Tab-separated table of C-alpha atoms in Angstrom:
chain	number	residue	atom	x	y	z
A	385	MET	CA	114.164	72.014	-25.184
A	386	PRO	CA	115.790	71.939	-21.902
A	387	PRO	CA	117.574	68.491	-20.597
A	388	THR	CA	114.906	67.934	-17.881
A	389	ALA	CA	111.955	68.391	-19.976
A	390	LEU	CA	113.559	66.360	-22.634
A	391	LYS	CA	114.150	63.253	-20.075
A	392	ARG	CA	110.597	63.840	-18.998
A	393	LEU	CA	109.339	63.784	-22.551
A	394	LEU	CA	111.396	60.569	-23.289
A	395	SER	CA	109.870	58.694	-20.179
A	396	ALA	CA	106.289	59.309	-21.124
A	397	CYS	CA	107.036	58.287	-24.508
A	398	CYS	CA	108.120	55.199	-23.385
A	399	GLY	CA	104.953	54.593	-21.328
A	400	MET	CA	102.815	55.387	-24.364
A	401	GLU	CA	104.780	52.615	-26.205
A	402	LEU	CA	104.767	50.100	-23.705
A	403	CYS	CA	100.966	50.668	-23.028
A	404	TRP	CA	99.883	49.699	-26.143
A	405	LEU	CA	102.553	46.928	-26.759
A	406	CYS	CA	101.837	45.426	-23.527
A	407	ALA	CA	97.979	45.304	-24.198
A	408	TRP	CA	98.458	43.789	-27.699
A	409	ALA	CA	101.114	41.174	-26.719
A	410	ASN	CA	98.815	40.165	-23.664
A	411	PHE	CA	95.720	39.829	-25.859
A	412	LEU	CA	97.150	37.675	-28.405
A	413	ALA	CA	98.937	35.431	-25.821
A	414	ILE	CA	95.917	34.739	-23.852
A	415	SER	CA	93.634	34.671	-26.837
A	416	THR	CA	95.604	32.051	-29.193
A	417	THR	CA	97.827	30.136	-26.775
A	418	GLN	CA	97.795	28.653	-23.288
A	419	ILE	CA	101.101	30.478	-21.864
A	420	ARG	CA	101.314	33.822	-20.358
A	421	PHE	CA	103.212	36.548	-22.503
A	422	PRO	CA	106.594	37.512	-20.115
A	423	LEU	CA	105.785	41.027	-20.035
A	424	VAL	CA	108.500	41.865	-17.653
A	425	THR	CA	111.011	40.531	-20.104
A	426	ALA	CA	109.267	42.086	-23.203
A	427	CYS	CA	109.776	45.824	-21.361
A	428	ALA	CA	113.016	44.870	-20.446
A	429	ALA	CA	113.734	44.256	-24.282
A	430	PHE	CA	112.456	47.654	-24.584
A	431	PHE	CA	114.353	49.459	-22.486
A	432	MET	CA	117.810	47.542	-23.465
A	433	ALA	CA	116.996	48.444	-26.905
A	434	PHE	CA	116.473	52.036	-25.994
A	435	PHE	CA	119.544	52.536	-23.791
A	436	VAL	CA	121.682	50.500	-26.394
A	437	THR	CA	120.626	52.912	-29.313
A	438	ARG	CA	121.043	55.973	-26.939
A	439	PHE	CA	124.768	54.926	-25.988
A	440	PHE	CA	125.989	54.428	-29.862
A	441	MET	CA	123.988	57.669	-30.543
A	442	THR	CA	126.363	59.759	-28.253
A	443	THR	CA	129.620	57.587	-29.173
A	444	ARG	CA	131.578	57.111	-32.358
A	445	TYR	CA	131.893	53.509	-32.710
A	446	ARG	CA	131.916	51.634	-35.744
A	447	ILE	CA	128.528	50.465	-37.038
A	448	ILE	CA	129.531	46.632	-36.885
A	449	TRP	CA	129.448	47.031	-33.308
A	450	LEU	CA	126.173	48.537	-32.969
A	451	ILE	CA	124.930	45.890	-35.064
A	452	LEU	CA	126.553	43.319	-32.905
A	453	GLY	CA	125.471	44.861	-29.686
A	454	HIS	CA	121.746	44.868	-31.133
A	455	LEU	CA	121.777	41.230	-32.153
A	456	SER	CA	123.685	39.787	-29.133
A	457	GLY	CA	121.157	41.545	-26.975
A	458	LEU	CA	117.885	40.419	-28.878
A	459	GLY	CA	119.158	36.964	-28.828
A	460	LEU	CA	119.535	37.197	-25.004
A	461	ILE	CA	116.111	38.642	-24.216
A	462	ILE	CA	114.425	36.231	-26.757
A	463	SER	CA	116.180	33.058	-24.857
A	464	ALA	CA	114.861	34.594	-21.619
A	465	ALA	CA	111.284	35.368	-22.962
A	466	LEU	CA	111.338	31.723	-24.468
A	467	PHE	CA	112.462	29.782	-21.223
A	468	SER	CA	110.455	31.940	-18.806
A	469	ALA	CA	107.203	31.345	-21.031
A	470	THR	CA	107.511	27.848	-21.924
A	471	GLY	CA	109.790	26.542	-19.345
A	472	GLY	CA	112.641	25.541	-21.963
A	473	ARG	CA	110.720	22.673	-23.434
A	474	PHE	CA	111.428	21.688	-26.862
A	475	PRO	CA	108.732	22.339	-29.417
A	476	GLU	CA	106.926	18.931	-30.358
A	477	THR	CA	103.968	20.087	-32.142
A	478	PHE	CA	102.806	22.744	-34.513
A	479	TYR	CA	101.037	24.613	-31.821
A	480	HIS	CA	104.156	24.790	-29.766
A	481	TRP	CA	106.301	26.379	-32.919
A	482	TYR	CA	103.312	29.011	-33.061
A	483	GLU	CA	103.923	29.843	-29.209
A	484	ILE	CA	107.454	29.982	-29.827
A	485	SER	CA	107.035	32.366	-33.062
A	486	LEU	CA	104.291	34.600	-31.325
A	487	ILE	CA	106.422	35.221	-28.501
A	488	THR	CA	109.601	35.586	-30.671
A	489	SER	CA	108.039	38.092	-32.946
A	490	MET	CA	106.285	40.092	-30.260
A	491	VAL	CA	109.811	40.608	-28.334
A	492	CYS	CA	111.336	41.669	-31.633
A	493	LEU	CA	108.692	44.110	-31.898
A	494	PHE	CA	109.189	45.643	-28.295
A	495	TRP	CA	112.958	45.721	-29.406
A	496	TYR	CA	111.975	47.728	-32.390
A	497	LYS	CA	110.193	50.015	-30.943
A	498	GLY	CA	112.470	50.614	-28.241
A	499	ALA	CA	115.751	51.030	-30.686
A	500	ALA	CA	113.216	53.530	-32.837
A	501	LEU	CA	112.301	55.621	-29.700
A	502	PRO	CA	115.631	57.598	-29.489
A	503	ARG	CA	115.759	58.597	-33.209
A	504	ARG	CA	112.090	59.788	-33.374
A	505	GLN	CA	111.392	63.420	-33.303
A	506	LEU	CA	109.814	64.828	-30.605
A	507	SER	CA	108.064	67.869	-31.951
A	508	TYR	CA	104.419	68.766	-30.926
A	509	SER	CA	102.858	67.358	-34.203
A	510	SER	CA	104.725	64.010	-34.203
A	511	MET	CA	103.593	63.382	-30.753
A	512	CYS	CA	100.091	64.201	-31.737
A	513	ASN	CA	100.356	61.985	-34.120
A	514	HIS	CA	101.817	58.993	-32.481
A	515	PHE	CA	99.173	59.326	-29.820
A	516	ASP	CA	96.358	58.990	-32.377
A	517	LEU	CA	98.162	56.127	-33.677
A	518	GLY	CA	98.148	54.620	-30.049
A	519	ILE	CA	94.465	55.481	-29.462
A	520	SER	CA	93.515	53.807	-32.873
A	521	LEU	CA	95.394	50.517	-31.793
A	522	LEU	CA	93.859	50.361	-28.513
A	523	PHE	CA	90.269	51.127	-29.827
A	524	ALA	CA	90.695	48.595	-32.533
A	525	LEU	CA	91.810	45.950	-29.729
A	526	LEU	CA	88.670	46.822	-27.917
A	527	ILE	CA	86.684	46.347	-31.131
A	528	ILE	CA	87.972	43.073	-32.011
A	529	LYS	CA	87.320	41.692	-28.254
A	530	LEU	CA	83.619	43.162	-28.594
A	531	LEU	CA	83.086	41.344	-32.014
A	532	LEU	CA	84.519	38.148	-30.387
A	533	GLN	CA	82.140	38.119	-27.545
A	534	ILE	CA	79.209	39.129	-29.738
A	535	LYS	CA	79.427	37.218	-32.764
A	536	ALA	CA	81.298	34.256	-31.814
A	537	GLY	CA	80.365	34.095	-28.451
A	538	ILE	CA	84.323	34.131	-27.449
A	539	GLN	CA	85.006	35.831	-24.224
A	540	VAL	CA	88.521	36.722	-23.737
A	541	SER	CA	89.083	36.886	-19.711
A	542	GLU	CA	91.736	39.601	-19.351
A	543	SER	CA	91.280	42.834	-17.964
A	544	PHE	CA	94.839	44.452	-18.819
A	545	THR	CA	93.249	46.212	-22.089
A	546	LEU	CA	91.335	48.819	-20.173
A	547	TYR	CA	94.323	49.573	-17.588
A	548	SER	CA	96.633	50.000	-20.631
A	549	MET	CA	93.966	52.348	-22.159
A	550	GLY	CA	94.030	54.443	-18.777
A	551	GLY	CA	97.803	54.425	-18.663
A	552	TYR	CA	98.108	55.172	-22.534
A	553	PHE	CA	95.949	58.536	-21.753
A	554	LEU	CA	97.993	59.730	-18.633
A	555	PHE	CA	101.461	59.302	-20.598
A	556	GLY	CA	99.941	60.294	-23.884
A	557	LEU	CA	98.459	63.647	-22.634
A	558	THR	CA	102.008	64.119	-20.375
A	559	ALA	CA	103.933	63.702	-23.763
A	560	VAL	CA	101.916	65.959	-25.709
A	561	PHE	CA	102.154	68.680	-22.769
A	562	PHE	CA	105.968	68.251	-22.693
A	563	SER	CA	106.532	68.419	-26.293
A	564	HIS	CA	104.414	71.738	-26.579
A	565	THR	CA	106.857	74.784	-26.506
A	566	PRO	CA	104.754	77.812	-25.774
A	567	THR	CA	105.219	80.922	-27.888
A	568	ARG	CA	105.473	84.446	-27.214
A	569	ARG	CA	101.892	85.107	-28.403
A	570	GLU	CA	99.005	84.029	-26.060
A	571	SER	CA	96.423	81.702	-27.790
A	572	HIS	CA	92.916	81.608	-26.184
A	573	SER	CA	91.778	78.669	-28.607
A	574	LEU	CA	91.512	74.868	-27.220
A	575	LYS	CA	93.897	72.856	-28.463
A	576	GLY	CA	93.136	69.382	-29.394
A	577	PHE	CA	93.762	66.434	-31.656
A	578	ARG	CA	93.237	67.063	-35.201
A	579	ILE	CA	92.366	63.834	-36.786
A	580	TYR	CA	89.849	62.642	-34.297
A	581	GLY	CA	88.209	66.108	-34.043
A	582	ALA	CA	87.985	65.750	-37.984
A	583	LEU	CA	86.731	62.477	-38.168
A	584	ILE	CA	84.071	62.782	-35.503
A	585	SER	CA	82.958	66.146	-37.193
A	586	GLY	CA	82.544	64.545	-40.525
A	587	ALA	CA	80.888	61.457	-39.645
A	588	ILE	CA	78.360	63.794	-37.455
A	589	VAL	CA	77.528	65.780	-40.531
A	590	LEU	CA	77.567	62.846	-42.640
A	591	LEU	CA	75.157	60.846	-40.578
A	592	LEU	CA	72.675	64.038	-40.258
A	593	CYS	CA	72.466	64.654	-44.102
A	594	SER	CA	71.690	61.118	-44.518
A	595	LEU	CA	68.981	60.908	-42.092
A	596	ALA	CA	67.406	64.035	-43.558
A	597	THR	CA	67.746	62.728	-47.047
A	598	ILE	CA	66.254	59.542	-46.101
A	599	PHE	CA	63.367	61.231	-44.225
A	600	ALA	CA	62.973	63.372	-47.045
A	601	LEU	CA	63.159	61.384	-50.085
A	602	LEU	CA	61.883	57.838	-48.409
A	603	PRO	CA	58.445	57.650	-50.116
A	604	PHE	CA	59.830	58.539	-53.733
A	605	MET	CA	62.784	56.210	-53.194
A	606	THR	CA	60.352	53.392	-52.507
A	607	SER	CA	58.023	53.902	-55.530
A	608	VAL	CA	60.914	54.156	-57.728
A	609	ALA	CA	62.469	50.953	-56.172
A	610	GLU	CA	59.228	49.158	-56.555
A	611	SER	CA	58.685	50.427	-60.247
A	612	GLY	CA	62.487	49.434	-61.343
A	613	TYR	CA	61.987	45.887	-59.684
A	614	THR	CA	58.748	45.361	-61.888
A	615	VAL	CA	60.333	46.708	-64.898
A	616	LEU	CA	63.806	44.474	-64.397
A	617	LYS	CA	61.387	41.413	-64.005
A	618	GLN	CA	59.416	41.893	-67.014
A	619	THR	CA	62.420	42.549	-69.140
A	620	ALA	CA	64.623	39.930	-68.053
A	621	GLY	CA	62.054	37.052	-68.339
A	622	PRO	CA	62.278	36.657	-72.013
A	623	LEU	CA	66.051	37.034	-71.997
A	624	SER	CA	66.825	34.475	-69.395
A	625	PRO	CA	67.729	31.517	-71.749
A	626	TYR	CA	70.175	33.620	-73.682
A	627	LEU	CA	71.654	34.841	-70.097
A	628	ILE	CA	71.933	31.323	-69.361
A	629	ALA	CA	73.726	30.427	-72.328
A	630	ILE	CA	76.141	33.287	-72.222
A	631	LEU	CA	77.120	32.376	-68.832
A	632	ARG	CA	77.641	28.676	-69.500
A	633	PHE	CA	79.852	29.707	-72.402
A	634	MET	CA	81.937	31.956	-69.679
A	635	LEU	CA	81.933	29.794	-66.857
A	636	ALA	CA	82.007	26.158	-68.657
A	637	PRO	CA	85.420	24.471	-69.224
A	638	ARG	CA	87.033	24.804	-72.312
A	639	ASN	CA	87.538	21.146	-72.916
A	640	ALA	CA	83.776	20.473	-73.085
A	641	SER	CA	82.384	19.630	-76.059
A	642	VAL	CA	78.754	20.852	-77.220
A	643	ASN	CA	78.295	17.641	-79.574
A	644	THR	CA	77.505	14.555	-77.707
A	645	GLY	CA	79.466	12.351	-80.320
A	646	ASN	CA	83.184	11.871	-80.590
A	647	PRO	CA	85.126	14.901	-81.473
A	648	GLN	CA	86.740	14.632	-84.846
A	649	GLN	CA	90.148	14.056	-84.726
A	650	HIS	CA	92.728	15.973	-86.929
A	651	PRO	CA	95.404	13.818	-87.887
A	652	THR	CA	98.585	15.640	-88.365
A	653	SER	CA	100.157	15.223	-91.403
A	654	PRO	CA	103.354	13.728	-91.658
A	655	GLY	CA	104.645	16.014	-94.291
A	656	LEU	CA	104.479	18.832	-92.260
A	657	GLU	CA	106.775	17.477	-89.258
A	658	ILE	CA	110.223	18.810	-89.607
A	659	PRO	CA	112.467	15.977	-87.658
A	660	LEU	CA	114.851	17.736	-85.222
A	661	VAL	CA	118.260	16.461	-86.418
A	662	GLN	CA	120.523	16.183	-83.310
A	663	GLY	CA	124.000	17.170	-83.818
A	664	HIS	CA	126.966	18.572	-82.618
A	665	MET	CA	127.382	22.541	-82.160
A	666	GLY	CA	129.736	24.358	-84.195
A	667	TRP	CA	132.789	25.776	-83.006
A	668	ILE	CA	131.224	29.359	-83.435
A	669	ASP	CA	128.284	28.301	-81.431
A	670	PHE	CA	130.313	26.351	-78.646
A	671	PHE	CA	132.821	29.713	-78.123
A	672	ALA	CA	129.662	32.051	-78.326
A	673	TYR	CA	127.961	29.933	-75.820
A	674	TYR	CA	130.720	29.650	-73.447
A	675	GLY	CA	131.642	33.117	-73.910
A	676	ILE	CA	128.549	34.361	-72.759
A	677	MET	CA	128.522	32.066	-69.671
A	678	LEU	CA	131.795	32.850	-68.815
A	679	MET	CA	131.021	36.968	-69.180
A	680	VAL	CA	127.864	36.145	-66.891
A	681	ILE	CA	129.825	34.351	-64.236
A	682	LEU	CA	132.515	37.168	-63.990
A	683	ALA	CA	129.752	39.751	-64.102
A	684	GLY	CA	128.193	37.971	-61.018
A	685	VAL	CA	131.548	37.534	-59.396
A	686	VAL	CA	132.337	41.053	-59.706
A	687	ILE	CA	128.765	42.098	-58.634
A	688	THR	CA	129.036	39.729	-55.573
A	689	GLY	CA	132.355	41.266	-54.605
A	690	PHE	CA	131.764	44.628	-55.016
A	691	ILE	CA	128.311	44.371	-52.455
A	692	ALA	CA	130.796	42.541	-50.037
A	693	TYR	CA	133.066	45.095	-50.099
A	694	THR	CA	130.496	47.839	-49.666
A	695	ILE	CA	128.791	46.217	-46.966
A	696	PHE	CA	132.150	45.533	-45.073
A	697	LYS	CA	133.068	49.261	-45.779
A	698	PHE	CA	129.340	50.045	-44.224
A	699	LEU	CA	130.046	48.237	-41.455
A	700	MET	CA	133.771	49.480	-40.794
A	701	SER	CA	132.727	53.007	-41.086
A	702	LYS	CA	132.037	55.283	-37.878
A	703	GLN	CA	128.646	56.711	-37.278
A	704	PRO	CA	128.580	60.437	-36.178
A	705	ALA	CA	127.882	60.885	-32.447
A	706	VAL	CA	124.624	63.058	-33.761
A	707	ILE	CA	121.167	61.910	-34.696
A	708	VAL	CA	121.005	60.695	-38.324
A	709	ASP	CA	118.882	62.855	-40.567
A	710	LYS	CA	116.021	60.648	-42.088
A	711	LYS	CA	116.800	62.238	-45.383
A	712	GLU	CA	119.875	60.538	-45.746
A	713	ILE	CA	120.124	57.783	-48.344
A	714	GLY	CA	119.962	54.252	-46.761
A	715	LEU	CA	122.678	51.543	-47.552
A	716	PHE	CA	120.169	49.637	-49.985
A	717	PHE	CA	119.587	52.769	-51.916
A	718	ARG	CA	123.489	53.427	-52.149
A	719	LEU	CA	123.985	49.651	-53.327
A	720	ILE	CA	121.294	50.213	-55.930
A	721	HIS	CA	122.951	53.410	-57.435
A	722	ARG	CA	126.682	51.981	-57.416
A	723	LEU	CA	125.195	48.787	-59.273
A	724	MET	CA	123.387	51.102	-61.833
A	725	ALA	CA	126.644	52.961	-62.075
A	726	MET	CA	128.566	49.527	-62.742
A	727	PHE	CA	125.936	48.871	-65.391
A	728	ASN	CA	126.313	51.872	-67.078
A	729	ALA	CA	129.984	51.754	-66.927
A	730	SER	CA	129.900	48.336	-68.605
A	731	ARG	CA	127.615	49.416	-70.998
A	732	MET	CA	129.553	52.154	-71.894
A	733	ALA	CA	132.711	50.000	-72.235
A	734	ILE	CA	131.071	47.816	-74.553
A	735	LEU	CA	129.846	50.447	-76.905
A	736	ALA	CA	133.404	51.864	-76.596
A	737	LEU	CA	134.953	48.368	-77.797
A	738	THR	CA	132.505	48.222	-80.465
A	739	GLU	CA	132.046	51.773	-81.824
A	740	THR	CA	134.111	52.237	-85.100
A	741	VAL	CA	136.703	55.053	-84.632
A	742	GLU	CA	136.725	57.512	-87.894
A	743	ASP	CA	138.869	60.315	-86.949
A	744	ALA	CA	140.878	61.505	-84.147
A	745	ARG	CA	138.429	63.421	-82.256
A	746	LYS	CA	136.225	60.472	-81.472
A	747	GLY	CA	139.601	58.586	-80.129
A	748	PHE	CA	140.456	61.261	-78.154
A	749	SER	CA	136.975	61.303	-76.707
A	750	ARG	CA	137.159	57.868	-75.962
A	751	LEU	CA	140.412	58.274	-74.429
A	752	VAL	CA	138.923	61.006	-72.118
A	753	SER	CA	135.970	58.522	-71.300
A	754	TRP	CA	138.630	55.902	-70.441
A	755	GLY	CA	140.406	58.145	-68.103
A	756	ARG	CA	137.529	59.327	-66.448
A	757	ARG	CA	136.269	55.659	-65.668
A	758	SER	CA	139.949	55.150	-64.456
A	759	GLY	CA	139.664	57.825	-61.738
A	760	LEU	CA	141.471	60.812	-63.617
A	761	PRO	CA	138.843	62.877	-65.460
A	762	LEU	CA	139.990	65.803	-67.813
A	763	LEU	CA	140.211	69.188	-65.897
A	764	LYS	CA	138.726	72.195	-67.365
A	765	SER	CA	141.789	74.072	-67.448
A	766	GLU	CA	143.916	71.148	-68.807
A	767	THR	CA	144.955	70.841	-72.634
A	768	PRO	CA	145.225	67.649	-74.243
A	769	ALA	CA	149.060	67.255	-73.952
A	770	GLU	CA	148.936	67.944	-69.964
A	771	TYR	CA	146.216	65.351	-69.672
A	772	ALA	CA	148.464	62.782	-71.722
A	773	ALA	CA	151.244	63.495	-69.649
A	774	ARG	CA	149.313	63.117	-66.399
A	775	LEU	CA	147.613	59.756	-67.693
A	776	GLY	CA	151.272	58.543	-68.626
A	777	GLN	CA	152.495	59.227	-65.150
A	778	GLN	CA	149.850	56.986	-63.797
A	779	PHE	CA	149.592	54.362	-66.290
A	780	ILE	CA	153.435	53.929	-67.167
A	781	PRO	CA	152.941	50.669	-69.569
A	782	LEU	CA	150.425	52.547	-71.771
A	783	GLU	CA	152.368	55.999	-72.109
A	784	ASN	CA	153.310	54.998	-75.580
A	785	GLU	CA	149.459	54.500	-76.631
A	786	ILE	CA	148.252	57.416	-74.984
A	787	ASN	CA	150.802	59.623	-76.579
A	788	THR	CA	149.707	58.139	-80.079
A	789	ILE	CA	145.887	59.110	-79.561
A	790	VAL	CA	146.780	62.423	-78.159
A	791	HIS	CA	149.605	63.115	-81.278
A	792	ALA	CA	146.848	62.260	-83.612
A	793	PHE	CA	144.385	64.488	-82.110
A	794	HIS	CA	146.849	67.318	-82.115
A	795	LEU	CA	147.475	66.871	-85.889
A	796	GLU	CA	143.823	66.700	-86.746
A	797	THR	CA	142.826	69.607	-84.507
A	798	TYR	CA	145.632	71.929	-84.585
A	799	GLY	CA	147.537	70.864	-87.574
A	800	GLU	CA	144.465	70.525	-89.475
A	801	MET	CA	145.808	67.618	-91.383
A	802	PRO	CA	143.513	64.604	-92.447
A	803	LEU	CA	144.740	61.511	-91.135
A	804	ASP	CA	145.850	58.486	-93.344
A	805	GLN	CA	144.629	54.926	-92.958
A	806	ALA	CA	147.699	54.139	-91.358
A	807	ARG	CA	147.594	56.547	-88.267
A	808	ILE	CA	143.847	55.882	-87.790
A	809	PHE	CA	145.011	52.011	-87.642
A	810	LYS	CA	147.788	52.910	-85.079
A	811	MET	CA	145.171	54.711	-83.019
A	812	LYS	CA	142.499	52.293	-83.020
A	813	THR	CA	145.331	49.694	-82.034
A	814	ALA	CA	146.276	51.929	-79.053
A	815	LEU	CA	142.611	52.297	-78.176
A	816	LYS	CA	142.322	48.255	-77.924
A	817	THR	CA	145.346	48.114	-76.029
A	818	ILE	CA	144.305	50.383	-73.445
A	819	HIS	CA	140.871	48.850	-72.981
A	820	ARG	CA	142.722	45.136	-72.621
A	821	PRO	CA	141.465	43.269	-69.467
A	822	CYS	CA	145.333	42.628	-68.376
A	823	PHE	CA	145.350	46.405	-67.587
A	824	TRP	CA	142.392	46.237	-65.514
A	825	SER	CA	144.501	45.937	-62.296
A	826	LEU	CA	146.139	49.477	-63.061
A	827	ARG	CA	142.787	51.088	-63.574
A	828	ILE	CA	141.581	49.439	-60.228
A	829	LYS	CA	144.685	51.039	-58.172
A	830	SER	CA	144.124	54.602	-59.839
A	831	ILE	CA	140.404	54.210	-58.716
A	832	TRP	CA	141.398	53.283	-55.200
A	833	LYS	CA	144.120	56.232	-55.020
A	834	THR	CA	141.673	58.912	-56.212
A	835	GLU	CA	138.941	57.602	-53.417
A	836	ASN	CA	141.731	57.749	-50.772
A	837	ARG	CA	143.030	61.089	-51.822
A	838	ALA	CA	139.257	62.263	-51.775
């Protein structure tokens, strides 16, 4: 699309959005409050959010500056809107708080629509869908005004809705015209809007079928209804006492007693009561309880720190200079994925600590799993000895334990020698040693180095 046509299309889209936004904001302010909605300030919020988003889309600033720009601009606009609408008075009643919340929410809606417009797809089908949505919102507003006037006798004295509808049709048709890219093949069909055409056609067909059915089957339906009513009245007459009893049983409160006398008391047998003896917890229960509480607290601290680190890393990252595709996974889903990965890693670590090691193959598989979680996975073209050497270079204090596990694996796999209980015990001790919490700092440094290299 040429740059001139793109600018015209964006201008028409801005007019479309502002028409239905101003109509709804003005209607809500006039119908529920005694103040005038600051339309000029709200439109300024829309354009400010639009230009702020466009500016940060064309530059590679950090995301934290994008968020700070939006927050500072939104706060400034909300303050200006509240001052122009209420005169800067302090809210004293609940009604004043409602006015402030209404103005704040509507200004936030203007800001959100302005910030979302530069990232919107400007294709022909997207423009048609947004055009249909705006028409639906304006017609819904018109229907609400008519219902208030007819049913409740409340007439909202504002004529901004009709002008907004006219402006919306003008800007909407202009946007649809600029978004349509002509093809080489000529089309002689009249292009319209699919949703409203389908709805109107379906409603007309359904109305005609209903009228034909009513006029053709009206006498038969009347006789059937009269016969059914007579049969129902004759059948339900003798059953009325039973129906009343069933309804009373279903709807009566449960503590209501059928007998008028005193309900029979059922004293509890003293022999069935088991007195609870309060005593001190044993040392096993004491350490188990506080051990579980300590694990929960540590897990909470680790998860909170990881979330804070992820948010900090996201805020310090730089966004690309092009429009971000909508298919990319958001921050929330990445956090959920990381949390699930941490949970699976913790589960595998607990299983590794509690699993019994019977031979050297299980010991080596646990070593490979430990290395993978530490940032050094086993390569496909790497032998166990080479992998042990690489792990030993990365984790120097654990070099002897790693060599012990790999040596036992060599004896059992390549030497075809069954391990005795002494070697199995040494291998178990080495596995417990590498899983100790005192070496977690080494593993974290290894993971950090691996991520930085990637």
